[in-house]
Amino acid sequence: MSGRFPDQVDVAIVGSGPTGATYARVLSEEAPHLRVALLEVGPTITDPPGSHVKNIADLQACARAQRRSEGPAPDSATIDNPGQVRAGMRRARPGTWLLPDGAAVDGEDGMPVAAMSSNVGGMGAHWTAACPSPGESERIRAVEGFDELLTQAKRLLGVTTDAFETAPFAQEVRRRLAGEFDGGRALDRRVQPMPLAVHRRADGSLAWSGSDVVFGDVSRDNPNLTLVDEALVRRVAVKDAQAVGVEVEDRTDATVHRIRAHAVVVAADSLRTPQLLWASGVRPPALGRYLNDQAQVVFAARLSGAADHPDAVRAAGTPAGVLDEQSGVSWVPYVDTAPFHGQVMQLDASPIPLAETDDPIPGSIVGLGWFCAKDLRAEDRVEFHDLERDAYGMPAIRIRYRLTERDHETIARAKAQIRRAAAALGEPIGDEPFLLPLGSSLHYQGTVRLGADDDGTSVCDPNSRVWGHAGLYVAGNGVIPTAIACNPTLTAVALAIRGARDVARYCKDWL
Ligand code: FAD
């Protein structure tokens, strides 16, 4: 051992968000004899490590944990709700920090609010926890056993569909949306409660899943697993096309350490996973390419007739703060003929200012967020620079990104559909749906995508192993090769489960 770092492990995992945690969990369950180091550049902000900041009851402590996640050089104020952002504004969500430079190149659309989190638990300590399954062409055909993987991913994330079952008007919202959209849809593509990685504790309070839930006791009790925070992995060491370890900077004292490993998993988010591969000289042609964000259209409506609805009594008795941003979350699933996914959230306040005298019935104001599938192109990419450095001293990131004509059409159709949803619910609030600045979805995909063949259009195989490199794996939303419009974490965790099983098989050869 040298300081906080082991000299040698079987598996080094870079990044402690939900997908890095998945590798730790599956290896703890299926290969507990393997020595594993989980290396995270950000600080530990919660107890237990990796839990969701919303589980911190003290609001000031929660805000402190969010601020500590906002990277080495946070450069802008944060906002609580995507609905507060009008096109053109540049703000990060609490717990995240914006890519300071290079988010948009002149003449391109760029991704003005491309964001990251740097903390144990990654973005999974700050997320909304919506976990819908991909459908139709969102599904990944190259991956065998995809449905079993999704089922296991729900288990690891602790996904439920009933945490908000008793939210006032939730059933009514779904009844009206179903009437508008369900015709002609397969059963699994109809309007339904949004699956959420949230459960109710025995005392009725809500528990939001983060990496802590993914770790589970089996990882926490695994004596062969070490979590090291404030540990920046600067390079994966590769010898003869095989990962042999990592070079890590201890951010607490700037010392540099080398850890030998048989396998390395890079789960460092969709911008920084390709960055680390690039910094390590692993530069397959598809690295950083096929970047896709889900353009997000938002609108709001007031449920008509709410005052006379039987739920109004229950809503009136709801203590302030019991309803929150996620109360009564409903889902209008993606279908190929309408390539967007709708997240419908009942609020206890309007995201758009109403008249001052207007005090809406809790749950009767409905926020609508439609996420669009991108028209995939190799030209949309994350680029890196050998000479310019970011605030961590890693190769600077620049985003090259454009919406195509097809993307503009999809966005126009999403706006039309969201208007229909608002009309079905009652009275639209505000004149027009609006498109949030690109990057707002926080769902960046494709940059280390998997593929069935090593034909230059993918970075890794269906087991997430980087083509042509033994023992080198990638994880996160960047692995997703399809243009999914639904929230991607469940899918990324499913792919990580398959990858972790392959790591366990691969490491058998070393024992
Ligand atoms: P991350 O959670 O981003 O973790 C990556 C980790 O790697 C980070 O902790 C980072 O610090 C670390 N790292 C990076 N580089 C290095 C390095 N060189 N060395 C060491 N460590 C490194 N998704 C959904 O599916 N549903 C939702 O409802 C949803 N809502 C969201 C709402 C908000 C406000 C936010 C912020 C995100 C939301 N997301 C949602 C996105 C979701 O959180 C991410 O999809 C998920 O966290 C990705 O997991 P990950 O493990 O791949 O990456």
Coordinates of C-alpha atoms and ligand atoms in Angstrom, one line a residue:
M1 CA 0.0 0.0 0.0
S2 CA 1.1 3.6 -0.6
G3 CA -0.9 6.1 1.4
R4 CA -4.6 5.8 0.5
F5 CA -3.9 3.8 -2.6
P6 CA -3.3 0.0 -3.1
D7 CA -0.3 -0.9 -5.3
Q8 CA -2.1 -3.7 -6.9
V9 CA -5.7 -4.7 -7.5
D10 CA -7.5 -7.0 -9.8
V11 CA -10.0 -4.4 -11.0
A12 CA -9.7 -0.6 -11.0
I13 CA -13.0 1.3 -11.5
V14 CA -12.8 5.0 -12.4
G15 CA -15.9 6.9 -11.3
S16 CA -18.4 6.2 -8.6
G17 CA -21.7 7.2 -10.2
P18 CA -24.4 4.5 -10.7
T19 CA -22.5 2.7 -13.4
G20 CA -19.2 2.5 -11.6
A21 CA -21.2 1.4 -8.5
T22 CA -22.8 -1.3 -10.7
Y23 CA -19.4 -2.8 -11.4
A24 CA -18.5 -2.7 -7.7
R25 CA -21.9 -4.4 -6.8
V26 CA -21.8 -7.2 -9.4
L27 CA -18.2 -8.0 -8.7
S28 CA -19.0 -8.1 -4.9
E29 CA -21.9 -10.4 -5.6
E30 CA -20.3 -12.7 -8.3
A31 CA -16.5 -12.5 -7.7
P32 CA -16.0 -11.3 -4.1
H33 CA -12.4 -12.7 -4.0
L34 CA -11.4 -10.0 -6.6
R35 CA -9.5 -7.0 -5.1
V36 CA -11.3 -3.9 -6.5
A37 CA -10.4 -0.2 -6.2
L38 CA -13.1 2.4 -6.9
L39 CA -11.4 5.7 -7.7
E40 CA -13.5 8.9 -7.7
V41 CA -12.1 12.4 -8.4
G42 CA -14.8 14.2 -6.3
P43 CA -15.2 14.3 -2.5
T44 CA -17.5 12.2 -0.3
I45 CA -20.5 14.4 0.4
T46 CA -22.9 12.0 2.1
D47 CA -23.1 9.3 4.7
P48 CA -23.3 6.5 3.5
P49 CA -21.1 7.4 0.6
G50 CA -23.0 7.8 -2.7
S51 CA -26.4 8.5 -1.4
H52 CA -28.8 11.0 -2.9
V53 CA -28.5 14.5 -1.5
K54 CA -32.3 14.7 -1.2
N55 CA -32.0 12.2 1.6
I56 CA -30.2 14.8 3.7
A57 CA -33.0 16.3 5.9
D58 CA -31.1 19.5 6.8
L59 CA -31.5 21.9 3.9
Q60 CA -28.3 23.8 4.5
A61 CA -26.3 20.5 4.7
C62 CA -28.0 19.4 1.5
A63 CA -27.0 22.7 -0.2
R64 CA -23.4 22.3 1.0
A65 CA -23.3 18.7 -0.4
Q66 CA -24.5 20.1 -3.7
R67 CA -21.9 22.8 -3.8
R68 CA -19.1 20.4 -3.0
S69 CA -20.1 18.4 -6.1
E70 CA -19.8 21.3 -8.4
G71 CA -16.2 20.6 -9.6
P72 CA -12.9 22.5 -9.3
A73 CA -14.0 25.7 -11.0
P74 CA -17.8 26.2 -10.9
D75 CA -18.5 29.3 -13.0
S76 CA -22.2 30.0 -12.8
A77 CA -25.1 30.2 -10.4
T78 CA -27.4 27.1 -10.3
I79 CA -31.2 26.8 -10.7
D80 CA -33.5 24.3 -9.1
N81 CA -35.9 23.5 -12.0
P82 CA -35.3 23.2 -15.7
G83 CA -38.5 25.1 -16.2
Q84 CA -36.8 28.2 -14.8
V85 CA -34.4 28.3 -17.7
R86 CA -35.5 30.1 -20.8
A87 CA -33.7 29.5 -24.0
G88 CA -30.4 31.4 -24.0
M89 CA -29.8 31.3 -20.3
R90 CA -26.7 29.4 -19.1
R91 CA -27.2 27.9 -15.7
A92 CA -26.3 24.6 -14.1
R93 CA -28.6 22.5 -11.9
P94 CA -27.5 22.2 -8.2
G95 CA -24.8 19.6 -7.8
T96 CA -23.6 20.0 -11.3
W97 CA -21.1 22.3 -13.0
L98 CA -21.0 23.5 -16.6
L99 CA -18.3 22.7 -19.1
P100 CA -16.7 26.2 -18.8
D101 CA -15.2 26.5 -22.4
G102 CA -15.7 24.7 -25.6
A103 CA -19.4 23.9 -25.1
A104 CA -20.2 25.6 -28.4
V105 CA -18.1 26.4 -31.4
D106 CA -19.0 29.4 -33.5
G107 CA -21.5 28.6 -36.2
E108 CA -22.7 25.4 -34.5
D109 CA -25.5 24.7 -32.0
G110 CA -23.1 23.3 -29.4
M111 CA -24.3 22.2 -26.0
P112 CA -24.4 25.4 -24.0
V113 CA -25.3 23.8 -20.7
A114 CA -23.3 20.5 -20.9
A115 CA -22.8 19.6 -17.3
M116 CA -21.0 17.2 -15.0
S117 CA -20.9 16.3 -11.3
S118 CA -17.8 15.5 -9.3
N119 CA -18.6 13.7 -6.1
V120 CA -18.9 10.2 -4.7
G121 CA -22.1 9.0 -6.4
G122 CA -21.7 11.3 -9.4
M123 CA -24.9 12.7 -11.0
G124 CA -26.7 9.9 -9.2
A125 CA -26.5 11.9 -6.0
H126 CA -28.6 14.7 -7.7
W127 CA -30.8 13.0 -10.3
T128 CA -34.6 12.9 -10.6
A129 CA -34.4 9.0 -10.6
A130 CA -36.8 8.4 -13.5
C131 CA -36.1 4.9 -14.8
P132 CA -38.2 4.1 -17.8
S133 CA -37.3 1.1 -20.0
P134 CA -36.4 1.8 -23.6
G135 CA -38.8 0.6 -26.3
E136 CA -39.0 0.0 -30.0
S137 CA -35.9 1.3 -31.8
E138 CA -34.5 2.7 -28.5
R139 CA -33.7 -0.9 -27.6
I140 CA -30.2 -2.3 -28.1
R141 CA -30.3 -5.2 -30.5
A142 CA -26.6 -6.1 -30.3
V143 CA -26.9 -7.0 -26.6
E144 CA -28.2 -10.4 -25.9
G145 CA -30.4 -10.9 -22.8
F146 CA -31.3 -7.2 -22.8
D147 CA -34.6 -7.7 -20.9
E148 CA -33.0 -9.7 -18.1
L149 CA -30.3 -7.0 -17.8
L150 CA -33.0 -4.3 -17.5
T151 CA -34.8 -6.4 -14.8
Q152 CA -31.5 -6.7 -12.8
A153 CA -30.8 -3.0 -13.3
K154 CA -34.2 -2.2 -11.7
R155 CA -33.2 -4.4 -8.7
L156 CA -29.8 -2.7 -8.3
L157 CA -31.4 0.8 -8.6
G158 CA -34.4 0.0 -6.3
V159 CA -36.9 1.0 -9.0
T160 CA -40.6 1.2 -7.9
T161 CA -43.8 2.4 -9.6
D162 CA -45.9 3.2 -6.5
A163 CA -43.9 5.7 -4.4
F164 CA -46.2 8.5 -5.5
E165 CA -49.3 6.4 -6.0
T166 CA -51.3 8.4 -3.5
A167 CA -50.3 11.8 -5.0
P168 CA -53.5 13.9 -5.5
F169 CA -54.8 13.9 -9.1
A170 CA -52.1 11.4 -10.3
Q171 CA -54.7 8.9 -11.6
E172 CA -56.7 11.7 -13.2
V173 CA -53.7 13.1 -15.0
R174 CA -53.0 9.6 -16.4
R175 CA -56.6 9.0 -17.4
R176 CA -56.7 12.2 -19.4
L177 CA -53.3 11.6 -21.1
A178 CA -54.2 8.0 -21.8
G179 CA -57.4 9.2 -23.5
E180 CA -55.3 11.4 -25.8
F181 CA -52.3 9.1 -26.5
D182 CA -53.0 5.4 -25.9
G183 CA -54.9 4.6 -29.1
G184 CA -52.9 2.1 -31.2
R185 CA -50.0 1.7 -28.7
A186 CA -48.7 -1.6 -27.4
L187 CA -49.4 -2.2 -23.7
D188 CA -45.8 -1.3 -22.5
R189 CA -45.9 2.0 -24.5
R190 CA -49.1 3.3 -23.0
V191 CA -49.4 6.1 -20.5
Q192 CA -48.4 4.8 -17.0
P193 CA -46.8 5.8 -13.7
M194 CA -43.1 6.7 -14.2
P195 CA -40.8 4.0 -12.8
L196 CA -38.6 5.7 -10.2
A197 CA -35.6 4.7 -8.2
V198 CA -37.4 5.8 -5.1
H199 CA -39.0 3.9 -2.3
R200 CA -40.9 4.7 0.9
R201 CA -39.3 3.8 4.2
A202 CA -41.3 2.0 6.9
D203 CA -42.1 5.5 8.4
G204 CA -43.5 6.6 5.1
S205 CA -40.7 9.0 4.2
L206 CA -39.2 8.9 0.7
A207 CA -35.7 7.4 0.1
W208 CA -34.1 8.4 -3.2
S209 CA -31.7 5.9 -4.7
G210 CA -28.1 6.9 -5.5
S211 CA -25.0 4.8 -5.8
D212 CA -25.4 3.8 -2.2
V213 CA -28.4 1.7 -3.1
V214 CA -26.5 0.3 -6.1
F215 CA -23.6 -0.6 -3.8
G216 CA -25.9 -2.3 -1.3
D217 CA -24.6 -4.0 1.8
V218 CA -22.8 -6.6 -0.2
S219 CA -20.4 -4.0 -1.6
R220 CA -20.1 -2.1 1.7
D221 CA -19.3 -5.4 3.5
N222 CA -16.8 -6.6 0.9
P223 CA -13.3 -6.4 2.5
N224 CA -11.7 -6.6 -1.0
L225 CA -13.4 -3.4 -2.2
T226 CA -11.7 0.0 -1.5
L227 CA -13.4 3.3 -2.4
V228 CA -10.9 6.2 -2.7
D229 CA -12.3 9.7 -3.1
E230 CA -10.5 12.8 -4.4
A231 CA -8.5 10.5 -6.6
L232 CA -8.2 11.8 -10.2
V233 CA -7.3 9.0 -12.7
R234 CA -5.1 10.8 -15.2
R235 CA -4.2 7.8 -17.4
V236 CA -5.0 4.2 -17.9
A237 CA -1.7 2.3 -18.4
V238 CA -1.9 0.1 -21.5
K239 CA 0.8 -2.4 -22.5
D240 CA 0.6 -4.7 -25.6
A241 CA -3.0 -3.7 -26.1
Q242 CA -3.9 -4.7 -22.6
A243 CA -4.9 -2.5 -19.6
V244 CA -2.4 -3.0 -16.8
G245 CA -3.3 -0.3 -14.3
V246 CA -3.9 3.4 -13.7
E247 CA -2.0 6.5 -12.8
V248 CA -3.9 8.5 -10.1
E249 CA -3.4 11.9 -8.6
D250 CA -4.3 12.2 -5.0
R251 CA -6.2 15.5 -4.9
T252 CA -5.6 15.9 -1.2
D253 CA -1.8 16.3 -1.5
A254 CA -1.1 16.3 -5.3
T255 CA 1.0 13.1 -5.1
V256 CA 0.8 10.7 -8.0
H257 CA 0.4 6.9 -7.6
R258 CA 0.5 3.9 -9.9
I259 CA -1.9 1.1 -9.3
R260 CA -1.4 -2.2 -11.2
A261 CA -4.6 -3.9 -12.3
H262 CA -5.7 -6.8 -14.5
A263 CA -8.8 -4.9 -15.7
V264 CA -9.7 -1.2 -15.7
V265 CA -13.3 0.1 -16.0
V266 CA -13.8 3.7 -17.0
A267 CA -17.2 4.9 -15.8
A268 CA -16.3 8.6 -15.7
D269 CA -19.5 10.1 -17.5
S270 CA -20.1 10.6 -21.2
L271 CA -17.7 13.6 -21.5
R272 CA -14.8 12.4 -19.3
T273 CA -14.8 8.6 -20.2
P274 CA -13.6 9.4 -23.7
Q275 CA -11.4 12.1 -22.2
L276 CA -9.5 9.6 -20.1
L277 CA -9.2 7.1 -23.0
W278 CA -7.8 10.0 -25.1
A279 CA -5.4 11.0 -22.4
S280 CA -4.2 7.3 -22.3
G281 CA -3.5 7.1 -26.0
V282 CA -6.5 4.8 -26.6
R283 CA -8.1 6.6 -29.6
P284 CA -10.4 4.4 -31.7
P285 CA -12.0 6.2 -34.6
A286 CA -15.4 6.4 -32.9
L287 CA -14.1 7.8 -29.7
G288 CA -16.2 10.8 -28.6
R289 CA -18.4 10.6 -31.7
Y290 CA -22.1 10.1 -32.1
L291 CA -22.6 12.4 -29.1
N292 CA -26.4 12.8 -28.5
D293 CA -28.3 14.8 -26.0
Q294 CA -32.1 14.7 -25.8
A295 CA -33.4 18.1 -26.9
Q296 CA -35.9 19.0 -24.1
V297 CA -39.2 20.8 -24.7
V298 CA -41.1 22.0 -21.7
F299 CA -44.6 23.3 -21.1
A300 CA -47.1 23.4 -18.2
A301 CA -50.9 23.1 -17.7
R302 CA -53.4 23.5 -15.0
L303 CA -55.7 20.6 -14.5
S304 CA -59.2 21.7 -15.3
G305 CA -62.0 21.0 -12.8
A306 CA -59.5 20.2 -10.0
A307 CA -61.5 22.1 -7.4
D308 CA -64.5 19.8 -7.9
H309 CA -62.5 16.6 -8.2
P310 CA -62.7 14.2 -5.2
D311 CA -58.9 14.4 -4.9
A312 CA -59.2 18.2 -4.1
V313 CA -60.0 17.4 -0.5
R314 CA -56.9 15.3 0.0
A315 CA -54.8 17.9 -1.8
A316 CA -56.1 20.6 0.4
G317 CA -55.0 18.6 3.5
T318 CA -51.5 18.0 2.1
P319 CA -49.0 19.7 4.3
A320 CA -46.7 22.2 2.5
G321 CA -43.6 20.5 1.1
V322 CA -45.1 17.0 1.0
L323 CA -45.7 17.5 -2.7
D324 CA -42.5 18.2 -4.4
E325 CA -41.1 18.4 -7.9
Q326 CA -41.6 14.7 -8.5
S327 CA -45.1 14.3 -7.1
G328 CA -47.2 12.2 -9.2
V329 CA -44.8 11.4 -12.0
S330 CA -46.4 10.0 -15.1
W331 CA -44.9 8.7 -18.3
V332 CA -45.8 9.0 -22.0
P333 CA -43.4 6.4 -23.5
Y334 CA -41.4 6.8 -26.7
V335 CA -42.7 5.2 -29.9
D336 CA -41.0 5.2 -33.2
T337 CA -43.9 7.1 -34.8
A338 CA -43.6 9.9 -32.1
P339 CA -39.8 9.8 -31.3
F340 CA -40.0 11.5 -27.9
H341 CA -40.6 10.6 -24.4
G342 CA -42.8 12.5 -22.0
Q343 CA -42.1 13.1 -18.3
V344 CA -45.1 14.6 -16.6
M345 CA -44.7 15.9 -13.1
Q346 CA -47.3 17.4 -10.8
L347 CA -46.0 20.3 -8.8
D348 CA -47.1 22.2 -5.7
A349 CA -46.2 25.4 -7.4
S350 CA -46.2 26.5 -11.0
P351 CA -42.8 26.6 -12.8
I352 CA -44.1 29.7 -14.6
P353 CA -45.3 32.6 -12.5
L354 CA -49.1 32.7 -12.2
A355 CA -51.2 35.7 -11.1
E356 CA -50.1 36.8 -7.6
T357 CA -53.5 36.2 -6.2
D358 CA -53.7 32.7 -7.7
D359 CA -52.9 29.9 -5.2
P360 CA -53.2 26.7 -7.1
I361 CA -54.4 23.4 -5.5
P362 CA -51.3 21.3 -4.8
G363 CA -50.9 18.7 -7.5
S364 CA -53.1 20.5 -10.0
I365 CA -50.3 22.2 -11.8
V366 CA -48.7 19.8 -14.2
G367 CA -45.1 20.3 -15.6
L368 CA -44.6 18.6 -19.0
G369 CA -41.1 17.7 -20.2
W370 CA -40.7 16.1 -23.6
F371 CA -37.3 14.6 -24.5
C372 CA -36.5 14.1 -28.2
A373 CA -34.4 11.3 -29.8
K374 CA -31.5 12.8 -31.8
D375 CA -30.7 12.2 -35.4
L376 CA -27.3 10.4 -34.9
R377 CA -24.2 11.7 -36.7
A378 CA -20.5 10.8 -36.4
E379 CA -19.8 14.6 -36.7
D380 CA -21.5 15.3 -33.4
R381 CA -18.7 14.7 -31.0
V382 CA -16.5 15.6 -28.0
E383 CA -13.0 16.6 -29.1
F384 CA -9.9 16.8 -26.9
H385 CA -6.7 18.8 -27.0
D386 CA -3.3 17.6 -26.1
L387 CA -2.0 21.1 -25.4
E388 CA -5.0 22.8 -23.7
R389 CA -5.9 21.6 -20.3
D390 CA -9.1 21.7 -18.2
A391 CA -9.3 22.7 -14.5
Y392 CA -8.2 19.2 -13.5
G393 CA -5.2 19.3 -15.9
M394 CA -6.8 16.8 -18.3
P395 CA -7.1 17.4 -22.1
A396 CA -9.5 20.2 -22.6
I397 CA -12.9 19.2 -24.0
R398 CA -14.6 20.9 -26.9
I399 CA -18.1 20.0 -28.2
R400 CA -19.0 19.9 -31.8
Y401 CA -22.8 19.6 -32.2
R402 CA -25.5 20.5 -34.6
L403 CA -29.2 19.9 -34.8
T404 CA -30.1 18.5 -38.2
E405 CA -33.3 19.3 -40.2
R406 CA -34.7 16.1 -38.9
D407 CA -34.0 17.2 -35.4
H408 CA -35.8 20.5 -36.0
E409 CA -38.8 18.5 -37.3
T410 CA -38.7 16.2 -34.3
I411 CA -38.7 19.2 -31.9
A412 CA -41.6 20.8 -33.8
R413 CA -43.5 17.5 -33.5
A414 CA -42.7 17.3 -29.8
K415 CA -44.0 20.8 -29.3
A416 CA -47.2 19.8 -31.1
Q417 CA -47.6 16.7 -28.9
I418 CA -46.9 18.6 -25.7
R419 CA -49.6 21.2 -26.6
R420 CA -52.0 18.3 -27.1
A421 CA -51.0 16.9 -23.7
A422 CA -51.6 20.3 -22.1
A423 CA -55.0 20.7 -23.8
A424 CA -56.0 17.2 -22.7
L425 CA -55.2 18.1 -19.1
G426 CA -56.9 21.5 -19.0
E427 CA -55.6 25.0 -19.5
P428 CA -52.1 25.5 -20.8
I429 CA -50.0 27.9 -18.7
G430 CA -47.9 30.2 -20.9
D431 CA -48.2 30.9 -24.6
E432 CA -45.9 28.3 -26.2
P433 CA -43.8 25.3 -25.2
F434 CA -40.2 26.2 -25.3
L435 CA -36.9 24.4 -26.1
L436 CA -34.4 24.4 -23.3
P437 CA -30.7 25.1 -24.1
L438 CA -29.0 22.0 -25.5
G439 CA -27.4 19.9 -22.8
S440 CA -30.3 20.5 -20.4
S441 CA -31.4 16.9 -20.4
L442 CA -28.1 15.8 -18.7
H443 CA -28.5 12.6 -20.7
Y444 CA -25.4 12.6 -23.0
Q445 CA -25.0 9.4 -25.0
G446 CA -23.0 7.7 -27.7
T447 CA -19.4 8.9 -27.0
V448 CA -18.0 5.4 -26.3
R449 CA -20.9 3.5 -27.9
L450 CA -21.0 -0.3 -28.2
G451 CA -21.4 -2.1 -31.5
A452 CA -21.7 -5.7 -32.8
D453 CA -18.6 -5.4 -34.9
D454 CA -15.3 -3.5 -34.8
D455 CA -16.2 -1.5 -38.0
G456 CA -15.0 1.9 -36.8
T457 CA -18.5 3.1 -35.7
S458 CA -18.2 1.9 -32.1
V459 CA -15.7 2.0 -29.3
C460 CA -16.5 -1.2 -27.5
D461 CA -18.2 -4.6 -27.9
P462 CA -21.6 -5.6 -26.5
N463 CA -19.8 -6.5 -23.2
S464 CA -18.5 -2.9 -23.0
R465 CA -14.9 -4.0 -23.6
V466 CA -12.9 -1.6 -25.8
W467 CA -12.2 -3.1 -29.2
G468 CA -8.7 -4.4 -29.5
H469 CA -7.9 -4.0 -25.8
A470 CA -7.9 -6.8 -23.2
G471 CA -9.1 -5.8 -19.8
L472 CA -10.3 -2.3 -20.7
Y473 CA -14.0 -1.5 -20.3
V474 CA -16.2 1.6 -20.5
A475 CA -19.4 2.4 -18.7
G476 CA -22.1 5.0 -18.6
N477 CA -24.6 6.6 -21.0
G478 CA -21.8 7.0 -23.5
V479 CA -22.0 3.2 -24.2
I480 CA -25.6 3.5 -25.4
P481 CA -25.5 3.2 -29.2
T482 CA -29.2 4.0 -30.0
A483 CA -30.8 7.4 -30.0
I484 CA -32.8 6.8 -26.9
A485 CA -35.2 9.5 -25.8
C486 CA -36.0 8.1 -22.4
N487 CA -34.0 8.7 -19.3
P488 CA -30.9 6.6 -19.9
T489 CA -29.5 5.5 -16.5
L490 CA -31.5 2.3 -16.2
T491 CA -30.2 1.3 -19.7
A492 CA -26.6 2.3 -18.8
V493 CA -26.8 0.2 -15.5
A494 CA -28.1 -2.7 -17.5
L495 CA -25.1 -2.6 -19.9
A496 CA -22.8 -2.2 -16.9
I497 CA -24.2 -5.4 -15.4
R498 CA -23.3 -7.3 -18.5
G499 CA -19.8 -5.7 -18.6
A500 CA -19.2 -6.5 -14.9
R501 CA -20.0 -10.2 -15.6
D502 CA -17.5 -10.2 -18.4
V503 CA -14.8 -8.6 -16.1
A504 CA -15.4 -11.4 -13.6
R505 CA -14.9 -14.0 -16.3
Y506 CA -11.8 -12.2 -17.7
C507 CA -10.2 -12.0 -14.2
K508 CA -10.6 -15.7 -13.7
D509 CA -7.6 -16.1 -16.0
W510 CA -5.4 -14.2 -13.6
L511 CA -6.1 -16.4 -10.5
Ligands
FAD1 P1 -21.9 9.9 -13.3 O1 -23.0 9.7 -12.3 O2 -21.8 11.1 -14.0 O3 -20.6 9.6 -12.5 C1 -19.3 9.7 -13.1 C2 -18.3 9.9 -12.0 O4 -17.0 9.8 -12.6 C3 -18.4 11.3 -11.4 O5 -18.6 11.2 -10.0 C4 -17.0 11.9 -11.7 O6 -16.6 12.8 -10.7 C5 -16.1 10.7 -11.9 N1 -14.9 11.0 -12.7 C6 -14.9 11.6 -13.9 N2 -13.6 11.6 -14.4 C7 -12.8 11.0 -13.5 C8 -11.5 10.7 -13.4 N3 -10.6 11.0 -14.4 N4 -11.0 10.1 -12.3 C9 -11.8 9.7 -11.3 N5 -13.2 10.0 -11.3 C10 -13.7 10.6 -12.4 N6 -31.0 10.1 -15.4 C11 -32.0 9.3 -15.5 O7 -32.0 8.2 -16.1 N7 -33.2 9.7 -15.0 C12 -33.4 10.9 -14.4 O8 -34.5 11.2 -13.9 C13 -32.3 11.8 -14.3 N8 -32.4 13.0 -13.8 C14 -31.3 13.8 -13.6 C15 -31.5 15.0 -12.9 C16 -30.3 15.7 -12.6 C17 -30.5 17.0 -11.8 C18 -29.0 15.2 -12.9 C19 -27.8 16.0 -12.5 C20 -28.9 14.1 -13.7 C21 -30.0 13.3 -14.0 N9 -29.9 12.1 -14.7 C22 -31.0 11.3 -14.8 C23 -28.7 11.6 -15.2 C24 -28.1 10.6 -14.3 O9 -27.8 11.1 -13.1 C25 -26.9 10.0 -15.0 O10 -27.4 9.3 -16.2 C26 -26.1 9.0 -14.2 O11 -25.7 9.5 -13.0 C27 -24.9 8.4 -15.0 O12 -24.2 7.5 -14.2 P2 -22.6 7.3 -14.5 O13 -22.2 6.4 -13.4 O14 -22.4 6.8 -15.9 O15 -22.0 8.7 -14.4

